[in-house]
Amino acid sequence: MKNDSFPKRQHYIPQFILKNFTDGTNQQLNVFDKQEEKEFKTNIINIAAEKGFYDFEFKDVKLSIELSLSQLESKATDLINGIIKEGSVAMLTDKDKKLLSLFFAIQKNRVTAHRTMISELNKIVEDHIIKMGYDPSKVKGFNKMDEKDVKELSIKMTIDAEKQAPYFYNKAWILFQTKENMPFLISDNPIVMQNNNNFK
């Protein structure tokens, strides 16, 4: 979306989700930084966000997917809050499940961990090409990606996440609830995937 007034701070985990993990009074989160091994408290405005995270340029035009993501979030907010209130997913209509499936697919692709994965895979391929005795810059179909390339590919994959939505939709949907003395935690990569199939 073209706009000269994109929000500067852009959340990769929506604030309406983060609110469910606050102390309930002033939207403060208890945070543990794994890299720095530090604990601190902060407002949800300050966490899981970066300046210009979804902004990019195309043919010298500044664009952003931030506003489109916000529109999807506002639709998902009522559904997720309804699930929390009812303590059930049984009331979701087919249309609701499709919208949430899209929301989940986009959420999977919009986080920093996704960009890290793209960057690491690109580096693994580059190292493998070098190990085989070739110059990566001369290998057809391979491009060494810089930070800008990784960001642009991640944004493209976020836009194209609609293709991944059916994989969420076709799963069995089960809601787990915990007790107040054993709270759930949230991370900067909240879509967790586990494959129990044995592929040997």
Short mmCIF file of N, CA and C in Angstrom, two decimals, residues 20-136:
data_model
loop_
_atom_site.label_atom_id
_atom_site.label_comp_id
_atom_site.label_asym_id
_atom_site.label_seq_id
_atom_site.Cartn_x
_atom_site.Cartn_y
_atom_site.Cartn_z
N ASN A 20 -2.88 -10.21 25.92
CA ASN A 20 -3.29 -11.39 26.69
C ASN A 20 -2.17 -11.96 27.56
N PHE A 21 -0.97 -11.41 27.43
CA PHE A 21 0.18 -11.90 28.20
C PHE A 21 0.71 -10.82 29.15
N THR A 22 -0.06 -9.76 29.34
CA THR A 22 0.37 -8.67 30.22
C THR A 22 -0.06 -8.94 31.64
N ASP A 23 0.36 -8.05 32.54
CA ASP A 23 -0.03 -8.19 33.94
C ASP A 23 -1.48 -7.75 34.16
N GLY A 24 -2.12 -7.26 33.10
CA GLY A 24 -3.55 -6.94 33.18
C GLY A 24 -3.88 -5.55 33.68
N THR A 25 -2.88 -4.81 34.12
CA THR A 25 -3.19 -3.48 34.66
C THR A 25 -2.77 -2.37 33.71
N ASN A 26 -1.50 -2.35 33.34
CA ASN A 26 -1.03 -1.24 32.51
C ASN A 26 -0.29 -1.74 31.27
N GLN A 27 -0.72 -2.88 30.76
CA GLN A 27 -0.18 -3.45 29.52
C GLN A 27 1.33 -3.65 29.58
N GLN A 28 1.82 -4.08 30.73
CA GLN A 28 3.24 -4.38 30.89
C GLN A 28 3.47 -5.87 30.68
N LEU A 29 4.52 -6.18 29.93
CA LEU A 29 4.94 -7.57 29.70
C LEU A 29 6.21 -7.85 30.47
N ASN A 30 6.31 -9.05 31.02
CA ASN A 30 7.59 -9.52 31.56
C ASN A 30 8.35 -10.15 30.39
N VAL A 31 9.53 -9.62 30.10
CA VAL A 31 10.29 -10.04 28.92
C VAL A 31 11.59 -10.70 29.34
N PHE A 32 11.94 -11.77 28.62
CA PHE A 32 13.26 -12.38 28.79
C PHE A 32 13.97 -12.34 27.45
N ASP A 33 15.09 -11.63 27.40
CA ASP A 33 15.91 -11.54 26.19
C ASP A 33 16.90 -12.69 26.22
N LYS A 34 16.71 -13.68 25.33
CA LYS A 34 17.56 -14.88 25.35
C LYS A 34 19.00 -14.58 24.99
N GLN A 35 19.21 -13.66 24.05
CA GLN A 35 20.58 -13.36 23.61
C GLN A 35 21.36 -12.61 24.69
N GLU A 36 20.70 -11.66 25.32
CA GLU A 36 21.37 -10.87 26.37
C GLU A 36 21.24 -11.51 27.74
N GLU A 37 20.35 -12.52 27.85
CA GLU A 37 20.04 -13.17 29.12
C GLU A 37 19.64 -12.14 30.17
N LYS A 38 18.70 -11.27 29.78
CA LYS A 38 18.22 -10.22 30.68
C LYS A 38 16.71 -10.30 30.79
N GLU A 39 16.20 -9.95 31.97
CA GLU A 39 14.76 -9.86 32.20
C GLU A 39 14.41 -8.41 32.42
N PHE A 40 13.26 -8.00 31.90
CA PHE A 40 12.80 -6.64 32.14
C PHE A 40 11.30 -6.56 31.87
N LYS A 41 10.70 -5.47 32.33
CA LYS A 41 9.28 -5.20 32.08
C LYS A 41 9.18 -4.07 31.09
N THR A 42 8.22 -4.17 30.18
CA THR A 42 8.00 -3.07 29.24
C THR A 42 6.57 -3.09 28.75
N ASN A 43 6.13 -1.97 28.20
CA ASN A 43 4.80 -1.86 27.61
C ASN A 43 4.78 -2.60 26.27
N ILE A 44 3.62 -3.12 25.90
CA ILE A 44 3.50 -3.88 24.65
C ILE A 44 3.83 -3.03 23.43
N ILE A 45 3.76 -1.72 23.56
CA ILE A 45 4.11 -0.83 22.44
C ILE A 45 5.58 -0.99 22.07
N ASN A 46 6.41 -1.33 23.07
CA ASN A 46 7.87 -1.34 22.87
C ASN A 46 8.44 -2.69 22.46
N ILE A 47 7.62 -3.70 22.38
CA ILE A 47 8.18 -5.05 22.20
C ILE A 47 7.62 -5.70 20.92
N ALA A 48 8.40 -6.62 20.34
CA ALA A 48 8.01 -7.34 19.11
C ALA A 48 7.66 -6.35 18.01
N ALA A 49 8.49 -5.30 17.89
CA ALA A 49 8.26 -4.26 16.88
C ALA A 49 9.60 -3.68 16.44
N GLU A 50 9.62 -3.21 15.21
CA GLU A 50 10.81 -2.54 14.68
C GLU A 50 10.38 -1.39 13.79
N LYS A 51 11.23 -0.43 13.67
CA LYS A 51 10.95 0.73 12.82
C LYS A 51 10.99 0.29 11.35
N GLY A 52 9.91 0.60 10.61
CA GLY A 52 9.86 0.31 9.18
C GLY A 52 9.96 -1.16 8.81
N PHE A 53 9.51 -2.03 9.68
CA PHE A 53 9.69 -3.48 9.49
C PHE A 53 9.03 -3.97 8.19
N TYR A 54 7.92 -3.36 7.80
CA TYR A 54 7.17 -3.80 6.61
C TYR A 54 7.26 -2.81 5.45
N ASP A 55 8.15 -1.83 5.56
CA ASP A 55 8.30 -0.83 4.50
C ASP A 55 9.32 -1.31 3.47
N PHE A 56 9.06 -1.01 2.20
CA PHE A 56 9.99 -1.37 1.13
C PHE A 56 9.80 -0.41 -0.03
N GLU A 57 10.69 -0.49 -0.99
CA GLU A 57 10.60 0.37 -2.18
C GLU A 57 10.43 -0.48 -3.42
N PHE A 58 9.60 0.02 -4.32
CA PHE A 58 9.42 -0.63 -5.62
C PHE A 58 9.42 0.46 -6.68
N LYS A 59 10.43 0.41 -7.56
CA LYS A 59 10.60 1.44 -8.59
C LYS A 59 10.59 2.84 -7.98
N ASP A 60 11.37 2.99 -6.92
CA ASP A 60 11.54 4.27 -6.22
C ASP A 60 10.28 4.79 -5.53
N VAL A 61 9.27 3.93 -5.38
CA VAL A 61 8.06 4.31 -4.65
C VAL A 61 8.09 3.61 -3.31
N LYS A 62 7.87 4.37 -2.23
CA LYS A 62 7.86 3.79 -0.89
C LYS A 62 6.50 3.13 -0.64
N LEU A 63 6.55 1.87 -0.25
CA LEU A 63 5.34 1.08 0.00
C LEU A 63 5.44 0.41 1.36
N SER A 64 4.32 -0.10 1.84
CA SER A 64 4.31 -0.84 3.10
C SER A 64 3.11 -1.78 3.12
N ILE A 65 3.29 -2.93 3.78
CA ILE A 65 2.15 -3.83 3.97
C ILE A 65 1.56 -3.66 5.38
N GLU A 66 2.09 -2.72 6.13
CA GLU A 66 1.65 -2.50 7.52
C GLU A 66 0.14 -2.26 7.62
N LEU A 67 -0.40 -1.39 6.78
CA LEU A 67 -1.82 -1.05 6.89
C LEU A 67 -2.71 -2.23 6.51
N SER A 68 -2.30 -3.01 5.53
CA SER A 68 -3.06 -4.22 5.17
C SER A 68 -3.06 -5.23 6.30
N LEU A 69 -1.90 -5.37 6.95
CA LEU A 69 -1.81 -6.28 8.10
C LEU A 69 -2.72 -5.81 9.23
N SER A 70 -2.76 -4.51 9.46
CA SER A 70 -3.62 -3.95 10.50
C SER A 70 -5.09 -4.24 10.23
N GLN A 71 -5.48 -4.17 8.95
CA GLN A 71 -6.88 -4.45 8.59
C GLN A 71 -7.22 -5.91 8.87
N LEU A 72 -6.29 -6.82 8.55
CA LEU A 72 -6.52 -8.24 8.83
C LEU A 72 -6.58 -8.47 10.34
N GLU A 73 -5.69 -7.82 11.08
CA GLU A 73 -5.66 -7.96 12.54
C GLU A 73 -6.99 -7.55 13.16
N SER A 74 -7.59 -6.42 12.64
CA SER A 74 -8.85 -5.98 13.25
C SER A 74 -9.96 -7.00 13.04
N LYS A 75 -9.91 -7.73 11.92
CA LYS A 75 -10.91 -8.79 11.70
C LYS A 75 -10.64 -9.99 12.61
N ALA A 76 -9.37 -10.32 12.79
CA ALA A 76 -9.01 -11.48 13.62
C ALA A 76 -9.20 -11.21 15.11
N THR A 77 -9.09 -9.95 15.52
CA THR A 77 -9.20 -9.59 16.94
C THR A 77 -10.49 -10.10 17.55
N ASP A 78 -11.63 -9.79 16.92
CA ASP A 78 -12.93 -10.19 17.47
C ASP A 78 -13.05 -11.71 17.56
N LEU A 79 -12.54 -12.40 16.54
CA LEU A 79 -12.64 -13.86 16.54
C LEU A 79 -11.80 -14.47 17.67
N ILE A 80 -10.57 -14.01 17.81
CA ILE A 80 -9.69 -14.57 18.83
C ILE A 80 -10.18 -14.20 20.23
N ASN A 81 -10.64 -12.96 20.40
CA ASN A 81 -11.19 -12.57 21.70
C ASN A 81 -12.45 -13.38 22.02
N GLY A 82 -13.23 -13.70 20.99
CA GLY A 82 -14.41 -14.55 21.18
C GLY A 82 -14.04 -15.95 21.62
N ILE A 83 -12.97 -16.49 21.04
CA ILE A 83 -12.49 -17.83 21.43
C ILE A 83 -12.07 -17.82 22.90
N ILE A 84 -11.35 -16.77 23.29
CA ILE A 84 -10.89 -16.66 24.68
C ILE A 84 -12.08 -16.55 25.63
N LYS A 85 -13.06 -15.73 25.25
CA LYS A 85 -14.23 -15.53 26.11
C LYS A 85 -15.04 -16.82 26.26
N GLU A 86 -15.27 -17.52 25.13
CA GLU A 86 -16.09 -18.74 25.16
C GLU A 86 -15.31 -19.94 25.67
N GLY A 87 -13.97 -19.88 25.57
CA GLY A 87 -13.17 -21.05 25.95
C GLY A 87 -13.40 -22.20 24.99
N SER A 88 -13.66 -21.87 23.71
CA SER A 88 -13.99 -22.91 22.74
C SER A 88 -13.78 -22.37 21.32
N VAL A 89 -13.51 -23.31 20.40
CA VAL A 89 -13.46 -22.94 18.98
C VAL A 89 -14.70 -23.45 18.24
N ALA A 90 -15.63 -24.04 18.99
CA ALA A 90 -16.81 -24.67 18.37
C ALA A 90 -17.72 -23.67 17.67
N MET A 91 -17.71 -22.42 18.11
CA MET A 91 -18.64 -21.44 17.53
C MET A 91 -18.12 -20.82 16.24
N LEU A 92 -16.89 -21.17 15.85
CA LEU A 92 -16.33 -20.59 14.62
C LEU A 92 -17.05 -21.13 13.39
N THR A 93 -17.43 -20.21 12.52
CA THR A 93 -18.04 -20.62 11.25
C THR A 93 -16.92 -20.99 10.28
N ASP A 94 -17.32 -21.54 9.13
CA ASP A 94 -16.35 -21.87 8.09
C ASP A 94 -15.61 -20.61 7.65
N LYS A 95 -16.34 -19.52 7.50
CA LYS A 95 -15.74 -18.24 7.10
C LYS A 95 -14.74 -17.75 8.15
N ASP A 96 -15.08 -17.92 9.42
CA ASP A 96 -14.18 -17.53 10.52
C ASP A 96 -12.88 -18.33 10.45
N LYS A 97 -13.02 -19.64 10.24
CA LYS A 97 -11.83 -20.51 10.18
C LYS A 97 -10.93 -20.14 9.01
N LYS A 98 -11.53 -19.78 7.90
CA LYS A 98 -10.73 -19.38 6.73
C LYS A 98 -9.97 -18.09 7.01
N LEU A 99 -10.64 -17.15 7.66
CA LEU A 99 -9.97 -15.88 7.98
C LEU A 99 -8.83 -16.10 8.98
N LEU A 100 -9.09 -16.91 10.01
CA LEU A 100 -8.04 -17.19 11.01
C LEU A 100 -6.90 -17.99 10.39
N SER A 101 -7.20 -18.88 9.46
CA SER A 101 -6.15 -19.65 8.78
C SER A 101 -5.23 -18.71 8.02
N LEU A 102 -5.80 -17.72 7.36
CA LEU A 102 -4.99 -16.72 6.66
C LEU A 102 -4.17 -15.91 7.67
N PHE A 103 -4.80 -15.54 8.77
CA PHE A 103 -4.09 -14.79 9.82
C PHE A 103 -2.90 -15.59 10.35
N PHE A 104 -3.09 -16.88 10.60
CA PHE A 104 -2.01 -17.73 11.12
C PHE A 104 -0.88 -17.87 10.09
N ALA A 105 -1.25 -18.08 8.83
CA ALA A 105 -0.24 -18.23 7.77
C ALA A 105 0.60 -16.96 7.64
N ILE A 106 -0.07 -15.82 7.69
CA ILE A 106 0.65 -14.55 7.60
C ILE A 106 1.53 -14.36 8.83
N GLN A 107 0.99 -14.68 10.01
CA GLN A 107 1.76 -14.52 11.24
C GLN A 107 3.04 -15.37 11.20
N LYS A 108 2.95 -16.54 10.63
CA LYS A 108 4.12 -17.43 10.52
C LYS A 108 5.24 -16.77 9.71
N ASN A 109 4.86 -16.00 8.69
CA ASN A 109 5.86 -15.43 7.78
C ASN A 109 6.31 -14.01 8.15
N ARG A 110 5.62 -13.35 9.07
CA ARG A 110 5.89 -11.93 9.27
C ARG A 110 6.88 -11.62 10.39
N VAL A 111 7.42 -12.64 11.03
CA VAL A 111 8.28 -12.43 12.20
C VAL A 111 9.77 -12.40 11.82
N THR A 112 10.59 -11.93 12.75
CA THR A 112 12.03 -11.85 12.50
C THR A 112 12.65 -13.24 12.30
N ALA A 113 12.10 -14.24 12.98
CA ALA A 113 12.64 -15.60 12.84
C ALA A 113 12.55 -16.09 11.40
N HIS A 114 11.52 -15.67 10.69
CA HIS A 114 11.35 -16.07 9.29
C HIS A 114 12.46 -15.46 8.44
N ARG A 115 12.79 -14.21 8.73
CA ARG A 115 13.87 -13.55 7.98
C ARG A 115 15.22 -14.19 8.31
N THR A 116 15.41 -14.57 9.55
CA THR A 116 16.65 -15.25 9.95
C THR A 116 16.78 -16.57 9.21
N MET A 117 15.68 -17.31 9.10
CA MET A 117 15.69 -18.59 8.39
C MET A 117 16.08 -18.41 6.93
N ILE A 118 15.49 -17.40 6.27
CA ILE A 118 15.81 -17.14 4.85
C ILE A 118 17.30 -16.85 4.71
N SER A 119 17.81 -15.99 5.58
CA SER A 119 19.23 -15.60 5.53
C SER A 119 20.15 -16.79 5.76
N GLU A 120 19.80 -17.62 6.76
CA GLU A 120 20.64 -18.78 7.07
C GLU A 120 20.62 -19.82 5.95
N LEU A 121 19.46 -20.03 5.34
CA LEU A 121 19.38 -20.98 4.22
C LEU A 121 20.22 -20.50 3.04
N ASN A 122 20.17 -19.20 2.77
CA ASN A 122 20.96 -18.62 1.68
C ASN A 122 22.45 -18.83 1.95
N LYS A 123 22.86 -18.65 3.20
CA LYS A 123 24.28 -18.82 3.58
C LYS A 123 24.70 -20.29 3.48
N ILE A 124 23.81 -21.20 3.86
CA ILE A 124 24.11 -22.64 3.77
C ILE A 124 24.35 -23.03 2.31
N VAL A 125 23.48 -22.54 1.42
CA VAL A 125 23.64 -22.85 -0.01
C VAL A 125 24.94 -22.25 -0.54
N GLU A 126 25.23 -21.00 -0.16
CA GLU A 126 26.47 -20.35 -0.60
C GLU A 126 27.69 -21.15 -0.14
N ASP A 127 27.71 -21.55 1.13
CA ASP A 127 28.84 -22.33 1.67
C ASP A 127 29.00 -23.66 0.95
N HIS A 128 27.86 -24.28 0.60
CA HIS A 128 27.90 -25.57 -0.10
C HIS A 128 28.48 -25.40 -1.50
N ILE A 129 28.11 -24.32 -2.18
CA ILE A 129 28.64 -24.05 -3.52
C ILE A 129 30.16 -23.86 -3.45
N ILE A 130 30.62 -23.11 -2.46
CA ILE A 130 32.07 -22.87 -2.28
C ILE A 130 32.78 -24.18 -1.98
N LYS A 131 32.16 -25.00 -1.12
CA LYS A 131 32.75 -26.29 -0.74
C LYS A 131 32.90 -27.21 -1.96
N MET A 132 31.99 -27.05 -2.91
CA MET A 132 32.06 -27.86 -4.13
C MET A 132 33.09 -27.31 -5.12
N GLY A 133 33.69 -26.16 -4.78
CA GLY A 133 34.75 -25.60 -5.62
C GLY A 133 34.29 -24.60 -6.67
N TYR A 134 33.07 -24.07 -6.49
CA TYR A 134 32.55 -23.10 -7.47
C TYR A 134 32.46 -21.70 -6.87
N ASP A 135 32.37 -20.73 -7.76
CA ASP A 135 32.19 -19.34 -7.35
C ASP A 135 30.68 -19.06 -7.30
N PRO A 136 30.12 -18.76 -6.11
CA PRO A 136 28.67 -18.55 -5.99
C PRO A 136 28.14 -17.47 -6.93
#
